[in-house]
PDB file of C-alpha atoms and ligand atoms in Angstrom:
ATOM      1  CA  UNK A 489       2.728  15.503   4.527  1.00  0.00           C
ATOM      2  CA  UNK A 490      -0.163  14.276   6.153  1.00  0.00           C
ATOM      3  CA  UNK A 491      -0.216  12.066   8.764  1.00  0.00           C
ATOM      4  CA  UNK A 492       0.962   8.655   9.453  1.00  0.00           C
ATOM      5  CA  UNK A 493      -1.372   5.926   8.819  1.00  0.00           C
ATOM      6  CA  UNK A 494       0.734   2.716   8.829  1.00  0.00           C
ATOM      7  CA  UNK A 495       4.079   2.337   9.567  1.00  0.00           C
ATOM      8  CA  UNK A 496       6.327  -0.867   9.792  1.00  0.00           C
ATOM      9  CA  UNK A 497       9.482  -1.233  11.425  1.00  0.00           C
ATOM     10  CA  UNK A 498      12.198  -3.864  11.170  1.00  0.00           C
ATOM     11  CA  UNK A 499      10.202  -6.045   9.419  1.00  0.00           C
ATOM     12  CA  UNK A 500      12.297  -9.211   9.005  1.00  0.00           C
ATOM     13  CA  UNK A 501      10.971 -12.604   7.824  1.00  0.00           C
ATOM     14  CA  UNK A 502      13.116 -15.652   6.760  1.00  0.00           C
ATOM     15  CA  UNK A 503      12.121 -18.581   4.967  1.00  0.00           C
ATOM     16  CA  UNK A 504      14.822 -21.858   5.559  1.00  0.00           C
ATOM     17  CA  UNK A 505      18.326 -19.547   4.675  1.00  0.00           C
ATOM     18  CA  UNK A 506      16.905 -17.313   2.297  1.00  0.00           C
ATOM     19  CA  UNK A 507      15.795 -13.842   4.040  1.00  0.00           C
ATOM     20  CA  UNK A 508      12.888 -12.729   2.257  1.00  0.00           C
ATOM     21  CA  UNK A 509      12.816  -9.468   3.995  1.00  0.00           C
ATOM     22  CA  UNK A 510      15.471  -8.017   5.674  1.00  0.00           C
ATOM     23  CA  UNK A 511      14.797  -4.816   8.724  1.00  0.00           C
ATOM     24  CA  UNK A 512      12.421  -3.078   6.555  1.00  0.00           C
ATOM     25  CA  UNK A 513      10.675   0.365   7.583  1.00  0.00           C
ATOM     26  CA  UNK A 514       8.866   2.541   5.954  1.00  0.00           C
ATOM     27  CA  UNK A 515       5.406   4.574   6.287  1.00  0.00           C
ATOM     28  CA  UNK A 516       2.730   5.229   4.693  1.00  0.00           C
ATOM     29  CA  UNK A 517       0.740   9.009   5.207  1.00  0.00           C
ATOM     30  CA  UNK A 518      -2.383  10.367   5.058  1.00  0.00           C
ATOM     31  CA  UNK A 519      -3.174  11.628   0.838  1.00  0.00           C
ATOM     32  CA  UNK A 520      -0.466   9.824   0.017  1.00  0.00           C
ATOM     33  CA  UNK A 521       0.750   6.868  -2.703  1.00  0.00           C
ATOM     34  CA  UNK A 522       4.012   5.327  -1.818  1.00  0.00           C
ATOM     35  CA  UNK A 523       5.438   2.934  -3.931  1.00  0.00           C
ATOM     36  CA  UNK A 524       7.043  -0.108  -3.490  1.00  0.00           C
ATOM     37  CA  UNK A 525       9.593  -0.978  -6.398  1.00  0.00           C
ATOM     38  CA  UNK A 526      12.195  -3.448  -6.915  1.00  0.00           C
ATOM     39  CA  UNK A 527      12.857  -6.804  -9.529  1.00  0.00           C
ATOM     40  CA  UNK A 528      11.298  -9.808  -9.078  1.00  0.00           C
ATOM     41  CA  UNK A 529      11.789 -11.946  -5.908  1.00  0.00           C
ATOM     42  CA  UNK A 530      13.023  -8.699  -3.951  1.00  0.00           C
ATOM     43  CA  UNK A 531      10.400  -9.728  -0.886  1.00  0.00           C
ATOM     44  CA  UNK A 532       7.768  -7.177  -2.070  1.00  0.00           C
ATOM     45  CA  UNK A 533       4.317  -9.481  -1.898  1.00  0.00           C
ATOM     46  CA  UNK A 534       6.341 -11.183   1.662  1.00  0.00           C
ATOM     47  CA  UNK A 535       6.178  -7.878   3.135  1.00  0.00           C
ATOM     48  CA  UNK A 536       2.969  -7.003   1.572  1.00  0.00           C
ATOM     49  CA  UNK A 537       1.865 -10.318   3.422  1.00  0.00           C
ATOM     50  CA  UNK A 538       3.063  -9.454   6.702  1.00  0.00           C
ATOM     51  CA  UNK A 539       1.973  -6.096   6.745  1.00  0.00           C
ATOM     52  CA  UNK A 540      -1.435  -8.326   5.629  1.00  0.00           C
ATOM     53  CA  UNK A 541      -0.697 -10.679   8.332  1.00  0.00           C
ATOM     54  CA  UNK A 542      -0.814 -14.028   6.277  1.00  0.00           C
ATOM     55  CA  UNK A 543       2.618 -13.713   7.185  1.00  0.00           C
ATOM     56  CA  UNK A 544       3.815 -13.913  10.774  1.00  0.00           C
ATOM     57  CA  UNK A 545       7.706 -11.413  10.646  1.00  0.00           C
ATOM     58  CA  UNK A 546       9.946 -13.531  12.541  1.00  0.00           C
ATOM     59  CA  UNK A 547      10.814  -9.936  13.951  1.00  0.00           C
ATOM     60  CA  UNK A 548       9.321  -6.125  13.596  1.00  0.00           C
ATOM     61  CA  UNK A 549       6.658  -4.211  14.233  1.00  0.00           C
ATOM     62  CA  UNK A 550       3.794  -2.801  12.600  1.00  0.00           C
ATOM     63  CA  UNK A 551       1.279   0.095  13.430  1.00  0.00           C
ATOM     64  CA  UNK A 552      -2.289   1.529  11.812  1.00  0.00           C
ATOM     65  CA  UNK A 553      -3.521   4.229  12.863  1.00  0.00           C
ATOM     66  CA  UNK A 554      -1.161   4.369  15.816  1.00  0.00           C
ATOM     67  CA  UNK A 555      -2.487   0.946  17.216  1.00  0.00           C
ATOM     68  CA  UNK A 556       0.042  -2.408  17.697  1.00  0.00           C
ATOM     69  CA  UNK A 557      -1.944  -4.650  15.115  1.00  0.00           C
ATOM     70  CA  UNK A 558       1.809  -6.565  14.610  1.00  0.00           C
ATOM     71  CA  UNK A 559       0.014 -10.178  16.495  1.00  0.00           C
ATOM     72  CA  UNK A 560      -3.539  -9.665  14.685  1.00  0.00           C
ATOM     73  CA  UNK A 561      -4.521 -11.932  12.240  1.00  0.00           C
ATOM     74  CA  UNK A 562      -5.461 -11.364   8.631  1.00  0.00           C
ATOM     75  CA  UNK A 563      -9.669 -10.774   9.288  1.00  0.00           C
ATOM     76  CA  UNK A 564      -8.825  -8.192  12.403  1.00  0.00           C
ATOM     77  CA  UNK A 565      -6.532  -6.477  10.655  1.00  0.00           C
ATOM     78  CA  UNK A 566      -9.001  -6.119   7.500  1.00  0.00           C
ATOM     79  CA  UNK A 567     -11.792  -4.613   9.982  1.00  0.00           C
ATOM     80  CA  UNK A 568      -9.322  -2.851  11.460  1.00  0.00           C
ATOM     81  CA  UNK A 569      -9.080  -0.687   7.924  1.00  0.00           C
ATOM     82  CA  UNK A 570      -6.311  -2.467   5.827  1.00  0.00           C
ATOM     83  CA  UNK A 571      -7.455  -3.358   2.429  1.00  0.00           C
ATOM     84  CA  UNK A 572      -5.577  -5.239   0.135  1.00  0.00           C
ATOM     85  CA  UNK A 573      -5.475  -6.372  -3.625  1.00  0.00           C
ATOM     86  CA  UNK A 574      -3.343  -9.713  -4.211  1.00  0.00           C
ATOM     87  CA  UNK A 575      -0.974 -10.136  -7.599  1.00  0.00           C
ATOM     88  CA  UNK A 576      -3.033 -13.239  -8.773  1.00  0.00           C
ATOM     89  CA  UNK A 577      -6.638 -12.527  -8.983  1.00  0.00           C
ATOM     90  CA  UNK A 578      -9.320 -14.379  -8.299  1.00  0.00           C
ATOM     91  CA  UNK A 579     -12.076 -13.350  -8.734  1.00  0.00           C
ATOM     92  CA  UNK A 580     -15.411 -15.888  -9.697  1.00  0.00           C
ATOM     93  CA  UNK A 581     -15.771 -15.323 -13.515  1.00  0.00           C
ATOM     94  CA  UNK A 582     -19.775 -16.323 -13.667  1.00  0.00           C
ATOM     95  CA  UNK A 583     -20.868 -13.945 -10.702  1.00  0.00           C
ATOM     96  CA  UNK A 584     -21.594  -9.911 -10.788  1.00  0.00           C
ATOM     97  CA  UNK A 585     -19.231  -7.399 -10.325  1.00  0.00           C
ATOM     98  CA  UNK A 586     -21.498  -6.552  -6.777  1.00  0.00           C
ATOM     99  CA  UNK A 587     -21.381 -10.376  -6.130  1.00  0.00           C
ATOM    100  CA  UNK A 588     -17.807 -10.835  -6.129  1.00  0.00           C
ATOM    101  CA  UNK A 589     -16.808  -7.762  -3.786  1.00  0.00           C
ATOM    102  CA  UNK A 590     -19.667  -8.474  -1.686  1.00  0.00           C
ATOM    103  CA  UNK A 591     -17.760 -12.369  -1.541  1.00  0.00           C
ATOM    104  CA  UNK A 592     -14.663 -10.473  -1.190  1.00  0.00           C
ATOM    105  CA  UNK A 593     -16.299  -8.153   1.916  1.00  0.00           C
ATOM    106  CA  UNK A 594     -16.816 -12.012   3.259  1.00  0.00           C
ATOM    107  CA  UNK A 595     -13.482 -12.963   3.231  1.00  0.00           C
ATOM    108  CA  UNK A 596     -11.528  -9.734   4.665  1.00  0.00           C
ATOM    109  CA  UNK A 597     -14.201  -9.893   7.440  1.00  0.00           C
ATOM    110  CA  UNK A 598     -13.884 -13.332   8.442  1.00  0.00           C
ATOM    111  CA  UNK A 599     -15.930 -14.700  11.517  1.00  0.00           C
ATOM    112  CA  UNK A 600     -17.318 -11.403  11.682  1.00  0.00           C
ATOM    113  CA  UNK A 601     -20.148 -12.332   9.108  1.00  0.00           C
ATOM    114  CA  UNK A 602     -20.772 -15.920  10.254  1.00  0.00           C
ATOM    115  CA  UNK A 603     -23.399 -15.767  12.193  1.00  0.00           C
ATOM    116  CA  UNK A 604     -25.424 -13.801  10.328  1.00  0.00           C
ATOM    117  CA  UNK A 605     -28.253 -15.627   8.333  1.00  0.00           C
ATOM    118  CA  UNK A 606     -27.068 -15.065   4.577  1.00  0.00           C
ATOM    119  CA  UNK A 607     -30.236 -12.864   3.366  1.00  0.00           C
ATOM    120  CA  UNK A 608     -29.318 -10.283   6.782  1.00  0.00           C
ATOM    121  CA  UNK A 609     -25.447 -10.400   5.531  1.00  0.00           C
ATOM    122  CA  UNK A 610     -26.468  -9.918   1.908  1.00  0.00           C
ATOM    123  CA  UNK A 611     -28.799  -6.484   2.569  1.00  0.00           C
ATOM    124  CA  UNK A 612     -26.066  -4.830   4.631  1.00  0.00           C
ATOM    125  CA  UNK A 613     -23.297  -5.625   2.385  1.00  0.00           C
ATOM    126  CA  UNK A 614     -25.576  -4.780  -0.971  1.00  0.00           C
ATOM    127  CA  UNK A 615     -24.834  -1.047   0.093  1.00  0.00           C
ATOM    128  CA  UNK A 616     -21.163  -0.726   0.486  1.00  0.00           C
ATOM    129  CA  UNK A 617     -20.616  -3.077  -2.296  1.00  0.00           C
ATOM    130  CA  UNK A 618     -22.594  -0.406  -5.059  1.00  0.00           C
ATOM    131  CA  UNK A 619     -20.375   2.306  -2.779  1.00  0.00           C
ATOM    132  CA  UNK A 620     -17.088   0.224  -3.445  1.00  0.00           C
ATOM    133  CA  UNK A 621     -18.436  -0.046  -7.524  1.00  0.00           C
ATOM    134  CA  UNK A 622     -18.834   3.748  -7.679  1.00  0.00           C
ATOM    135  CA  UNK A 623     -15.780   4.317  -6.252  1.00  0.00           C
ATOM    136  CA  UNK A 624     -13.850   2.091  -9.338  1.00  0.00           C
ATOM    137  CA  UNK A 625     -16.151   4.060 -11.931  1.00  0.00           C
ATOM    138  CA  UNK A 626     -17.843   0.731 -12.234  1.00  0.00           C
ATOM    139  CA  UNK A 627     -21.134   1.625 -10.636  1.00  0.00           C
ATOM    140  CA  UNK A 628     -22.717   0.953 -14.447  1.00  0.00           C
ATOM    141  CA  UNK A 629     -21.016  -2.999 -13.950  1.00  0.00           C
ATOM    142  CA  UNK A 630     -22.651  -3.524 -11.212  1.00  0.00           C
ATOM    143  CA  UNK A 631     -24.778  -6.634 -12.403  1.00  0.00           C
ATOM    144  CA  UNK A 632     -22.805  -7.355 -15.171  1.00  0.00           C
ATOM    145  CA  UNK A 633     -20.884 -11.053 -14.743  1.00  0.00           C
ATOM    146  CA  UNK A 634     -17.061 -10.852 -14.447  1.00  0.00           C
ATOM    147  CA  UNK A 635     -16.888 -12.789 -17.508  1.00  0.00           C
ATOM    148  CA  UNK A 636     -17.969  -9.870 -19.428  1.00  0.00           C
ATOM    149  CA  UNK A 637     -15.900  -7.247 -18.016  1.00  0.00           C
ATOM    150  CA  UNK A 638     -12.673  -6.465 -19.727  1.00  0.00           C
ATOM    151  CA  UNK A 639      -9.423  -7.035 -18.270  1.00  0.00           C
ATOM    152  CA  UNK A 640      -9.078  -3.239 -16.975  1.00  0.00           C
ATOM    153  CA  UNK A 641     -12.178  -3.707 -15.565  1.00  0.00           C
ATOM    154  CA  UNK A 642     -11.510  -6.469 -13.537  1.00  0.00           C
ATOM    155  CA  UNK A 643      -8.486  -4.750 -12.110  1.00  0.00           C
ATOM    156  CA  UNK A 644     -10.843  -2.150 -10.782  1.00  0.00           C
ATOM    157  CA  UNK A 645     -13.227  -4.734  -9.401  1.00  0.00           C
ATOM    158  CA  UNK A 646     -10.821  -6.545  -6.927  1.00  0.00           C
ATOM    159  CA  UNK A 647      -9.648  -2.727  -6.474  1.00  0.00           C
ATOM    160  CA  UNK A 648     -13.326  -2.077  -4.992  1.00  0.00           C
ATOM    161  CA  UNK A 649     -13.185  -5.333  -3.187  1.00  0.00           C
ATOM    162  CA  UNK A 650      -9.826  -4.156  -0.954  1.00  0.00           C
ATOM    163  CA  UNK A 651     -12.193  -0.859  -0.582  1.00  0.00           C
ATOM    164  CA  UNK A 652     -15.461  -2.820   0.338  1.00  0.00           C
ATOM    165  CA  UNK A 653     -14.303  -2.547   3.890  1.00  0.00           C
ATOM    166  CA  UNK A 654     -14.009   1.195   3.843  1.00  0.00           C
ATOM    167  CA  UNK A 655      -9.803   0.333   5.080  1.00  0.00           C
ATOM    168  CA  UNK A 656      -7.481   3.485   5.953  1.00  0.00           C
ATOM    169  CA  UNK A 657      -4.932   1.956   4.030  1.00  0.00           C
ATOM    170  CA  UNK A 658      -4.637   0.608   0.576  1.00  0.00           C
ATOM    171  CA  UNK A 659      -2.068  -2.160   0.020  1.00  0.00           C
ATOM    172  CA  UNK A 660      -1.693  -3.044  -3.779  1.00  0.00           C
ATOM    173  CA  UNK A 661       0.131  -5.103  -5.094  1.00  0.00           C
ATOM    174  CA  UNK A 662       0.698  -4.968  -8.954  1.00  0.00           C
ATOM    175  CA  UNK A 663      -3.125  -3.484  -9.918  1.00  0.00           C
ATOM    176  CA  UNK A 664      -1.724  -2.902 -13.519  1.00  0.00           C
ATOM    177  CA  UNK A 665      -0.403  -6.466 -14.088  1.00  0.00           C
ATOM    178  CA  UNK A 666      -1.099  -7.445 -17.608  1.00  0.00           C
ATOM    179  CA  UNK A 667      -2.938  -3.972 -18.600  1.00  0.00           C
ATOM    180  CA  UNK A 668      -2.812  -2.233 -21.688  1.00  0.00           C
ATOM    181  CA  UNK A 669      -1.900   1.195 -22.220  1.00  0.00           C
ATOM    182  CA  UNK A 670      -5.448   1.817 -22.033  1.00  0.00           C
ATOM    183  CA  UNK A 671      -6.142  -0.248 -19.175  1.00  0.00           C
ATOM    184  CA  UNK A 672      -3.490   1.472 -17.195  1.00  0.00           C
ATOM    185  CA  UNK A 673      -4.425   4.806 -17.853  1.00  0.00           C
ATOM    186  CA  UNK A 674      -7.926   4.546 -16.338  1.00  0.00           C
ATOM    187  CA  UNK A 675      -6.109   2.271 -13.330  1.00  0.00           C
ATOM    188  CA  UNK A 676      -3.792   5.638 -12.943  1.00  0.00           C
ATOM    189  CA  UNK A 677      -5.691   8.185 -12.990  1.00  0.00           C
ATOM    190  CA  UNK A 678      -8.690   6.394 -10.695  1.00  0.00           C
ATOM    191  CA  UNK A 679      -5.934   5.620  -8.244  1.00  0.00           C
ATOM    192  CA  UNK A 680      -4.777   8.995  -8.087  1.00  0.00           C
ATOM    193  CA  UNK A 681      -8.369  10.535  -7.035  1.00  0.00           C
ATOM    194  CA  UNK A 682      -8.360   7.662  -4.798  1.00  0.00           C
ATOM    195  CA  UNK A 683      -5.361   8.225  -2.983  1.00  0.00           C
ATOM    196  CA  UNK A 684      -6.730  11.598  -1.466  1.00  0.00           C
ATOM    197  CA  UNK A 685      -9.745   9.640   0.357  1.00  0.00           C
ATOM    198  CA  UNK A 686      -7.523   7.028   1.263  1.00  0.00           C
ATOM    199  CA  UNK A 687      -3.332   6.436   1.103  1.00  0.00           C
ATOM    200  CA  UNK A 688      -1.927   3.498  -0.800  1.00  0.00           C
ATOM    201  CA  UNK A 689       1.091   0.936  -0.615  1.00  0.00           C
ATOM    202  CA  UNK A 690       1.690   0.400  -4.843  1.00  0.00           C
ATOM    203  CA  UNK A 691       3.789  -2.467  -5.703  1.00  0.00           C
ATOM    204  CA  UNK A 692       3.582  -1.991  -9.605  1.00  0.00           C
ATOM    205  CA  UNK A 693       5.800  -2.467 -12.432  1.00  0.00           C
ATOM    206  CA  UNK A 694       4.485  -0.298 -15.339  1.00  0.00           C
ATOM    207  CA  UNK A 695       7.098   2.288 -13.992  1.00  0.00           C
ATOM    208  CA  UNK A 696       5.504   5.050 -15.908  1.00  0.00           C
ATOM    209  CA  UNK A 697       2.877   4.761 -13.811  1.00  0.00           C
ATOM    210  CA  UNK A 698       4.560   4.195 -10.921  1.00  0.00           C
ATOM    211  CA  UNK A 699       6.398   7.461 -11.431  1.00  0.00           C
ATOM    212  CA  UNK A 700       3.637   9.326 -12.777  1.00  0.00           C
ATOM    213  CA  UNK A 701       1.421   8.026  -8.996  1.00  0.00           C
ATOM    214  CA  UNK A 702       4.144   7.570  -6.217  1.00  0.00           C
ATOM    215  CA  UNK A 703       4.407  10.758  -3.936  1.00  0.00           C
ATOM    216  CA  UNK A 704       7.273   8.633  -2.419  1.00  0.00           C
ATOM    217  CA  UNK A 705       9.111   5.655  -3.506  1.00  0.00           C
ATOM    218  CA  UNK A 706      11.217   2.801  -1.421  1.00  0.00           C
ATOM    219  CA  UNK A 707      13.211   0.414  -3.361  1.00  0.00           C
ATOM    220  CA  UNK A 708      13.559  -3.139  -2.121  1.00  0.00           C
ATOM    221  CA  UNK A 709      16.399  -5.343  -3.345  1.00  0.00           C
ATOM    222  CA  UNK A 710      17.123  -8.575  -2.182  1.00  0.00           C
ATOM    223  CA  UNK A 711      14.609  -7.947   0.510  1.00  0.00           C
ATOM    224  CA  UNK A 712      16.251  -4.532   1.988  1.00  0.00           C
ATOM    225  CA  UNK A 713      15.124  -1.158   1.150  1.00  0.00           C
ATOM    226  CA  UNK A 714      18.378   0.191  -0.751  1.00  0.00           C
ATOM    227  CA  UNK A 715      16.735   3.836  -1.151  1.00  0.00           C
ATOM    228  CA  UNK A 716      13.936   6.034  -0.600  1.00  0.00           C
ATOM    229  CA  UNK A 717      12.597   9.370  -2.147  1.00  0.00           C
ATOM    230  CA  UNK A 718      10.661  11.341  -4.465  1.00  0.00           C
ATOM    231  CA  UNK A 719      10.540  10.587  -8.156  1.00  0.00           C
ATOM    232  CA  UNK A 720      12.882  12.650  -9.354  1.00  0.00           C
ATOM    233  CA  UNK A 721      15.990  11.242  -6.582  1.00  0.00           C
ATOM    234  CA  UNK A 722      15.028   7.598  -7.032  1.00  0.00           C
ATOM    235  CA  UNK A 723      15.164   8.050 -11.150  1.00  0.00           C
ATOM    236  CA  UNK A 724      18.777   9.316 -10.421  1.00  0.00           C
ATOM    237  CA  UNK A 725      19.474   7.292  -7.854  1.00  0.00           C
ATOM    238  CA  UNK A 726      22.879   5.272  -9.153  1.00  0.00           C
ATOM    239  CA  UNK A 727      21.973   2.473  -6.759  1.00  0.00           C
ATOM    240  CA  UNK A 728      18.769   2.202  -8.285  1.00  0.00           C
ATOM    241  CA  UNK A 729      19.793   1.981 -12.351  1.00  0.00           C
ATOM    242  CA  UNK A 730      21.938  -0.105 -11.615  1.00  0.00           C
ATOM    243  CA  UNK A 731      19.887  -2.534  -9.499  1.00  0.00           C
ATOM    244  CA  UNK A 732      16.529  -2.029 -11.308  1.00  0.00           C
ATOM    245  CA  UNK A 733      15.978   0.514 -13.862  1.00  0.00           C
ATOM    246  CA  UNK A 734      18.892  -0.410 -15.798  1.00  0.00           C
ATOM    247  CA  UNK A 735      17.843  -4.301 -16.532  1.00  0.00           C
TER     248      UNK A 735
HETATM  249  P1  ADP B 508       8.330  -9.596  -5.187  1.00  0.00           P
HETATM  250  O1  ADP B 508       7.473  -9.991  -5.144  1.00  0.00           O
HETATM  251  O2  ADP B 508       9.267  -9.386  -4.842  1.00  0.00           O
HETATM  252  O3  ADP B 508       8.339 -10.114  -6.755  1.00  0.00           O
HETATM  253  P2  ADP B 508       8.216 -12.258  -3.036  1.00  0.00           P
HETATM  254  O4  ADP B 508       7.897 -11.462  -1.744  1.00  0.00           O
HETATM  255  O5  ADP B 508       6.962 -12.634  -3.951  1.00  0.00           O
HETATM  256  O6  ADP B 508       8.679 -11.243  -4.659  1.00  0.00           O
HETATM  257  O7  ADP B 508       9.588 -13.545  -2.786  1.00  0.00           O
HETATM  258  C1  ADP B 508      10.261 -13.070  -2.179  1.00  0.00           C
HETATM  259  C2  ADP B 508      11.463 -14.554  -2.184  1.00  0.00           C
HETATM  260  O8  ADP B 508      10.995 -14.553  -0.847  1.00  0.00           O
HETATM  261  C3  ADP B 508      11.680 -14.797  -3.022  1.00  0.00           C
HETATM  262  O9  ADP B 508      12.835 -15.782  -3.692  1.00  0.00           O
HETATM  263  C4  ADP B 508      10.551 -16.202  -3.035  1.00  0.00           C
HETATM  264  O10 ADP B 508      10.704 -17.190  -3.904  1.00  0.00           O
HETATM  265  C5  ADP B 508      10.321 -16.274  -1.789  1.00  0.00           C
HETATM  266  N1  ADP B 508       9.818 -16.876  -1.229  1.00  0.00           N
HETATM  267  C6  ADP B 508       8.289 -15.856  -1.381  1.00  0.00           C
HETATM  268  N2  ADP B 508       6.932 -16.911  -0.355  1.00  0.00           N
HETATM  269  C7  ADP B 508       7.970 -17.859   0.207  1.00  0.00           C
HETATM  270  C8  ADP B 508       7.106 -19.637   0.792  1.00  0.00           C
HETATM  271  N3  ADP B 508       6.057 -19.017   1.415  1.00  0.00           N
HETATM  272  N4  ADP B 508       8.512 -19.982   0.829  1.00  0.00           N
HETATM  273  C9  ADP B 508       9.809 -20.318   0.809  1.00  0.00           C
HETATM  274  N5  ADP B 508      10.148 -18.756   0.099  1.00  0.00           N
HETATM  275  C10 ADP B 508       9.543 -17.739  -0.312  1.00  0.00           C
HETATM  276 MG1   MG B 509       5.336  -9.796  -5.949  1.00  0.00          MG
END
């Protein structure tokens, strides 16, 4: 396995009486897809939010490329190389795919763009945004309004938004949600290629895609990792079948 890019140790998050994540540790290594699976409400999105910096953990540490980023905000983490997509889509429908990716870059990088004039800012973002769209095989659709894209293409634009700052690690929260077999097949192929350049922590309910893509899996139930391993081991694990796959 490749070198460790992202590591989280003992992440704990409480919402009142609810322990949304309990002592969660895992890592992400160069070249891999590490899938995080588990039933609804298991704490998967809460975990991603703590890694991305939009939620503060009550305990635990997060390291990116060896650097402790636990105390940093969302934009600082994005600038240091954490790219993420969201479970719920937030693309601007009337705007082009390219413009959406540029907005995604600005939203993620935060104040570092604030002091630029709009023209200078745009000029600096066009090239990376086009490149990100090419990486998700949407180079030809860059100038198409998002409203005219298929559901699958929109999901690809969201991945491009996560890629535009050239992340060291990618956090994808249910990128296949709502896609038919064709769309999810295309995205699966894309992620298979992409992981060679940037490792992916993948939350996904589409188990065919997960078992095809994941080099390793962690199973989260009630905020806690109950099993960890390769696809075959996880598929066979009786605790996993009982808690998740059986239903
Ligand atoms: P998953 O992504 O695995 O479906 P979530 O991380 O969204 O699960 O949610 C885990 C648990 O934490 C759920 O019980 C959810 O209701 C609760 N939760 C998530 N966010 C908040 C919040 N901001 N305040 C209170 N409870 C929350
Ligand atoms: Mg979720």
